[in-house]
Short mmCIF file of C-alpha atoms (C1' of nucleotides) in Angstrom, two decimals:
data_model
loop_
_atom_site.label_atom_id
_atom_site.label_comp_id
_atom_site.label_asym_id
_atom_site.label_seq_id
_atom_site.Cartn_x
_atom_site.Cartn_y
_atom_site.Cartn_z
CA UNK A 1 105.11 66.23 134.55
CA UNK A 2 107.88 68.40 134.44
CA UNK A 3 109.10 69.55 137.69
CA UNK A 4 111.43 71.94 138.61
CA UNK A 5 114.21 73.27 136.67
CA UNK A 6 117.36 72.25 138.70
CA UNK A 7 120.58 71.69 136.20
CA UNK A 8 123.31 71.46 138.27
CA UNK A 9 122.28 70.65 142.18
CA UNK A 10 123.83 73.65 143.61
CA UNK A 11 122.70 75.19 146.69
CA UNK A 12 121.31 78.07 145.07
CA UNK A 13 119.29 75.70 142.35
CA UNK A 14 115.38 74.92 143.38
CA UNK A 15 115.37 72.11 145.40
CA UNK A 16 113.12 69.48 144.10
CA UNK A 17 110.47 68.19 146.80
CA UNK A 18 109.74 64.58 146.03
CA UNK A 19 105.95 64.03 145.77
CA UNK A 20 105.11 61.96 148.66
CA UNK A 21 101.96 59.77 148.24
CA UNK A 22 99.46 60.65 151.08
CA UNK A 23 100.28 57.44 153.41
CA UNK A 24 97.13 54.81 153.72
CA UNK A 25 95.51 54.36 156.40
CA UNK A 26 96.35 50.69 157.69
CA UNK A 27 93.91 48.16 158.53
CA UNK A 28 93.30 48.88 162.13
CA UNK A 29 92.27 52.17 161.40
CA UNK A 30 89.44 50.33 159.97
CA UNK A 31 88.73 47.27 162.24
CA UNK A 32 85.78 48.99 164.22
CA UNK A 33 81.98 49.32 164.50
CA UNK A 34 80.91 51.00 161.39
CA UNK A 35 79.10 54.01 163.51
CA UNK A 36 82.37 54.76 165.11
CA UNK A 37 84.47 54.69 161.46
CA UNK A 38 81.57 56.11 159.75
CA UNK A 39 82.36 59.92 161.98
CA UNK A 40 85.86 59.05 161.92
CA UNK A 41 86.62 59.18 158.24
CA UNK A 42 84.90 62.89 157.70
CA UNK A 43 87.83 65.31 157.49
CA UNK A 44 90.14 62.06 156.03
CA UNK A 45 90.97 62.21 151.88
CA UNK A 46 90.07 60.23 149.70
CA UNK A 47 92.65 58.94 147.15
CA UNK A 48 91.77 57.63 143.10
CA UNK A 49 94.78 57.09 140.73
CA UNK A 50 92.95 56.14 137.66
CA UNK A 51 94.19 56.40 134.11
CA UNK A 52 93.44 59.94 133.98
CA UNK A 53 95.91 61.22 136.75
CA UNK A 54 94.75 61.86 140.24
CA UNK A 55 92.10 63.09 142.08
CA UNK A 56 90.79 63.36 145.52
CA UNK A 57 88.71 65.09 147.76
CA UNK A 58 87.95 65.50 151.76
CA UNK A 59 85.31 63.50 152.98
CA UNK A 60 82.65 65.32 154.25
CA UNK A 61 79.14 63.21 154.76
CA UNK A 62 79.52 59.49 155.55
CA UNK A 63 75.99 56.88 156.45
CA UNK A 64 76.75 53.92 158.56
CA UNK A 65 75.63 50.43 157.97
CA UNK A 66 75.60 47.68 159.94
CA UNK A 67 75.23 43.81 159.65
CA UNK A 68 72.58 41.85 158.28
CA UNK A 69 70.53 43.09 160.97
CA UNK A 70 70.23 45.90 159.78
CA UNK A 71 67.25 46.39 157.39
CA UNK A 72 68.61 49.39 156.19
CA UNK A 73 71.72 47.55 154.74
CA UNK A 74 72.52 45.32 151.54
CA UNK A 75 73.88 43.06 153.90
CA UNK A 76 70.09 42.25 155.27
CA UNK A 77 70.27 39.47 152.43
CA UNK A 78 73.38 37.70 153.89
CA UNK A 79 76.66 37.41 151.80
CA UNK A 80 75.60 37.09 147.88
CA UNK A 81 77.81 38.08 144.85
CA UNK A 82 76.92 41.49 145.06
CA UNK A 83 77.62 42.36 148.54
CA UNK A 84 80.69 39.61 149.09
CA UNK A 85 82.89 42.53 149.85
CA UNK A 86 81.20 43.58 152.50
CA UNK A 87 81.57 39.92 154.19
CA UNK A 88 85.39 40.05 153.85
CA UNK A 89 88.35 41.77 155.93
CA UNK A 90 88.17 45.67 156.79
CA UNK A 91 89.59 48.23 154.87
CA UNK A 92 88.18 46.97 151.51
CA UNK A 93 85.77 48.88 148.85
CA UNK A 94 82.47 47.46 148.47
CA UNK A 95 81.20 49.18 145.49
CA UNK A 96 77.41 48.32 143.61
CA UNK A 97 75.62 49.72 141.15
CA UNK A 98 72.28 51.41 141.74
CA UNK A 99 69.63 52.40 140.11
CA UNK A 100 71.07 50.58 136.84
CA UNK A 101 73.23 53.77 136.39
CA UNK A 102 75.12 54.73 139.12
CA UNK A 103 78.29 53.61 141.75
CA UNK A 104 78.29 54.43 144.95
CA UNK A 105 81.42 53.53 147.01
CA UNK A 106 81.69 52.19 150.64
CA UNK A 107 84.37 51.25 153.06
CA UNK A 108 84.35 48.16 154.73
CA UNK A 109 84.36 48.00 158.63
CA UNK A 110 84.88 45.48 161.25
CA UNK A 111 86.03 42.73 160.28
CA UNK A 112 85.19 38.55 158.54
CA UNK A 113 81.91 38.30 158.95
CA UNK A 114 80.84 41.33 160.80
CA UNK A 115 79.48 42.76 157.67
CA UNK A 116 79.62 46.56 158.59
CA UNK A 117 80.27 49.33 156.08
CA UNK A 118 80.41 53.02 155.87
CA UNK A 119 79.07 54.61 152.21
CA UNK A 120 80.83 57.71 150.87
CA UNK A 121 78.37 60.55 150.08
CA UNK A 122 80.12 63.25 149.20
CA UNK A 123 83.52 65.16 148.98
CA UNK A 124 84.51 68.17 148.91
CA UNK A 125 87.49 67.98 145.56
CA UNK A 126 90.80 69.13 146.30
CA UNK A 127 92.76 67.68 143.60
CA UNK A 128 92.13 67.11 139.90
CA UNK A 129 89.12 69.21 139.81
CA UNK A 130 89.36 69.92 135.88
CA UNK A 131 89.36 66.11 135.35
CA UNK A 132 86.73 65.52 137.87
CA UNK A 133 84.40 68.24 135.94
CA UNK A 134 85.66 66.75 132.45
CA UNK A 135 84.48 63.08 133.89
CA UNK A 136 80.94 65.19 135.03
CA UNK A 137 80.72 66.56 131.37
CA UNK A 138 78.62 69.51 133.51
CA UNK A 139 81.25 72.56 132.72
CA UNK A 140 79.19 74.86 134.46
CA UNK A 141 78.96 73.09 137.83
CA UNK A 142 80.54 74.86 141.06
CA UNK A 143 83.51 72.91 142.49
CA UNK A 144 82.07 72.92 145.21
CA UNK A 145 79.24 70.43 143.50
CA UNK A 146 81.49 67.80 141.39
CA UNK A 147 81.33 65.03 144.13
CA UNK A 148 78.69 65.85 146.15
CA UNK A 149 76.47 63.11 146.43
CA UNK A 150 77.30 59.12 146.52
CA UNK A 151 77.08 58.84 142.81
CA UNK A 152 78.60 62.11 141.82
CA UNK A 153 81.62 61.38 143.79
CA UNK A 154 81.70 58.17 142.20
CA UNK A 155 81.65 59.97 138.62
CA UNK A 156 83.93 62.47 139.58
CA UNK A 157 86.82 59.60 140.86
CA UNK A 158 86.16 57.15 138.53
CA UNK A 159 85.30 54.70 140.63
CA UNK A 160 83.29 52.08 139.46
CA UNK A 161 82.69 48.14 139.89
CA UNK A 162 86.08 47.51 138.84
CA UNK A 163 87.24 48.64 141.94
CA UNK A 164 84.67 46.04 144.20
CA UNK A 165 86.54 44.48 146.86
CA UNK A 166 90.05 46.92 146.12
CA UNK A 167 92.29 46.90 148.80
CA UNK A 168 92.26 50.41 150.45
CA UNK A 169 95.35 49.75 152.44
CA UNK A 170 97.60 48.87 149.53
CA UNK A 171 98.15 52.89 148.32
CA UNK A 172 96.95 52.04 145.11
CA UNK A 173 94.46 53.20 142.90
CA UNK A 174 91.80 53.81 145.49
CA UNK A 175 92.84 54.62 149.21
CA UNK A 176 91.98 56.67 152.40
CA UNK A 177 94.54 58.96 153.48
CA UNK A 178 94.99 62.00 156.65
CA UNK A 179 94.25 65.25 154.99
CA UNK A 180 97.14 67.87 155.80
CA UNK A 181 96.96 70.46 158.52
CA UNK A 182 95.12 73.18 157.11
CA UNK A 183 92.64 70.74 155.40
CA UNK A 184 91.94 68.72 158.34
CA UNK A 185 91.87 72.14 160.36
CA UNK A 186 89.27 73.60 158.40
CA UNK A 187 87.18 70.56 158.70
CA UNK A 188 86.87 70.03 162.26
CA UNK A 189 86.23 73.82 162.99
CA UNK A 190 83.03 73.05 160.92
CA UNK A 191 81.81 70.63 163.24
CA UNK A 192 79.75 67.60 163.27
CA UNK A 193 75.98 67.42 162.23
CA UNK A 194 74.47 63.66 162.36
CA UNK A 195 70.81 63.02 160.86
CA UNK A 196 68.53 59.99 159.56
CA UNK A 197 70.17 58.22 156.39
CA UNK A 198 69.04 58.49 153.00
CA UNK A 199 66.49 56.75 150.83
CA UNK A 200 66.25 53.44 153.39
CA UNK A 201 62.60 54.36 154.31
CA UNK A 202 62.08 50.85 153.05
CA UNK A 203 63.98 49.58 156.05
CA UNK A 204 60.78 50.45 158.12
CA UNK A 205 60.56 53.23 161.42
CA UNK A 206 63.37 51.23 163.65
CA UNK A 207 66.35 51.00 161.65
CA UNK A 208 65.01 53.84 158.77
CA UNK A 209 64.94 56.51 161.26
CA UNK A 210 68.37 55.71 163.17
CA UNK A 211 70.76 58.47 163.22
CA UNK A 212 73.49 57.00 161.10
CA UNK A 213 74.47 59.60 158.81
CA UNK A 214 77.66 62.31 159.73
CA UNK A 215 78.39 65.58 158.42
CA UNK A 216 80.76 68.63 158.49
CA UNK A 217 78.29 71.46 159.50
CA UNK A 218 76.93 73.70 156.85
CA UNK A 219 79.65 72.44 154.57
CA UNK A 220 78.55 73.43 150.90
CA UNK A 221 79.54 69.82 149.03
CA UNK A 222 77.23 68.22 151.34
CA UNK A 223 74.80 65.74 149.02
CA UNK A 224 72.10 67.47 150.71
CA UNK A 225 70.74 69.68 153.92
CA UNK A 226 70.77 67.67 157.64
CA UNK A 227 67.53 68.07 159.26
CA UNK A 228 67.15 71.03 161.43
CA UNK A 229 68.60 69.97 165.35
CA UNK A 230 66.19 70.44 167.61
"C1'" DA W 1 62.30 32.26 133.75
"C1'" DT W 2 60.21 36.34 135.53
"C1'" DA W 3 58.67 40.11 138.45
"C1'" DG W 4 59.61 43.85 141.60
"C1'" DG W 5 62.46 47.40 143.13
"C1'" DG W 6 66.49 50.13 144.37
"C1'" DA W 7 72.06 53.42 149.90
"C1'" DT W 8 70.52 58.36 142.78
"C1'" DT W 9 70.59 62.03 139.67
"C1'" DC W 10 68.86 64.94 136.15
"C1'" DT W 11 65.22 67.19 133.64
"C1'" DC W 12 60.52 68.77 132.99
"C1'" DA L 1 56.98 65.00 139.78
"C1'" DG L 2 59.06 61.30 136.51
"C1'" DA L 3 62.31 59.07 133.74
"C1'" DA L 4 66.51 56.60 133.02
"C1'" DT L 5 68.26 51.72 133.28
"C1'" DC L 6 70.24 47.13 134.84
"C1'" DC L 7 71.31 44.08 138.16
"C1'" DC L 8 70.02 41.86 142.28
"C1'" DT L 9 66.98 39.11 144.96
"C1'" DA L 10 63.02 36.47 145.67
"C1'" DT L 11 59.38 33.85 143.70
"C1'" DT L 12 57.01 30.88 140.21
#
DNA sequence: ATAGGGATTCTC
DNA sequence: AGAATCCCTATT
């Protein structure tokens, strides 16, 4: 918290860089199909100001989910309690437990009633990684490791049901953000794997074995391998 | 009211 | 391979 020594503000003194807050993305960035925001946001950070200071981390591994025509999704059951957030405006979080244990985190797409959403499954940190591991309580997992996977990256943020419905466009608390230069730079020269999603076998051959989920290539805070491509 | 199961993770 | 663990949804 303390920044630079600067006592009198003359030239020769450090100059003291303001912190700028990584700017939100705004609405329209997320007012589109789900399978074209679900590729889109890899590469992008992701923001959590909690009561422990900051952390974030690049997304690397998205899944896209559609409307209630999609078996895959929690939005098969039409608009309930649980998945309300999914039913409202773009650019919210629609977070649920699962399991009876765990958070996972998505980002609402389209828009009223178009009930798409994109889930979060893994980050690679960049910021706050001792409080990330300290949240983990695993001191001898790689960095690389803290948020990789849905519910990890959950952990690692602190992001739980509190944060249902948050406003992602507000710059508060929770938000998506561009990654700088280098970050983002680093990211694309990876490249782009896509695959089946994860654990929706349930959701039967059509809509279980769709394509849906996005990766950096090879990237090592993936939640798990993609497939070999053919 | 109750049963069945899950967009996961960790340990054995 | 199995447990942990609770809330949601559908059914009685």
């Amino acid at each position: 918290m303390t920044g630079p020594t600067h006592g009198d503000g003359s030239p020769s003194a450090p100059r003291a860089v303001p912190a700028v807050d990584p700017a939100p993305w705004p609405r329209g960035a997320f007012e589109r199909p789900s399978l074209e925001l679900a590729p889109a946001l890899l590469g992008a950070l992701l923001v959590r100001d909690g009561p422990q200071g900051r952390t974030t981390g690049i997304i690397v591994e998205t899944e896209a989910y559609a409307g209630p025509e999609d078996r895959a999704s929690h939005a098969r059951a039409g608009r309930t309690r649980r998945t309300a957030a999914m039913f409202g405006p773009a650019g919210h979080a629609y977070v649920y437990l699962v399991y009876g244990m765990h958070c996972c985190v998505n980002v609402v797409a389209e828009g009223p009633d178009r009930a798409g959403a994109v889930l979060i499954r893994a980050l690679e940190p960049v910021i706050g990684v001792a409080a990330m591991r300290a949240r983990r309580g695993r001191t001898e997992e790689p960095t690389a490791r803290l948020a990789a996977g849905p519910a990890r990256l959950c952990q690692a943020l602190a992001v739980d049901r509190g944060l249902d419905g948050h406003d992602l466009t507000a710059g508060t608390l929770l938000w998506i953000a561009d990654a700088t230069g280098d970050m983002a730079a680093r990211i694309a020269a990876g490249g782009l794997v896509h695959g089946p999603r994860v654990g929706v076998a349930y959701a039967g051959d059509d809509w279980g074995s769709r394509l849906w989920r996005f990766g950096v290539r090879g990237h090592p805070s993936l939640s798990r391998p993609f497939p070999v491509e053919s």
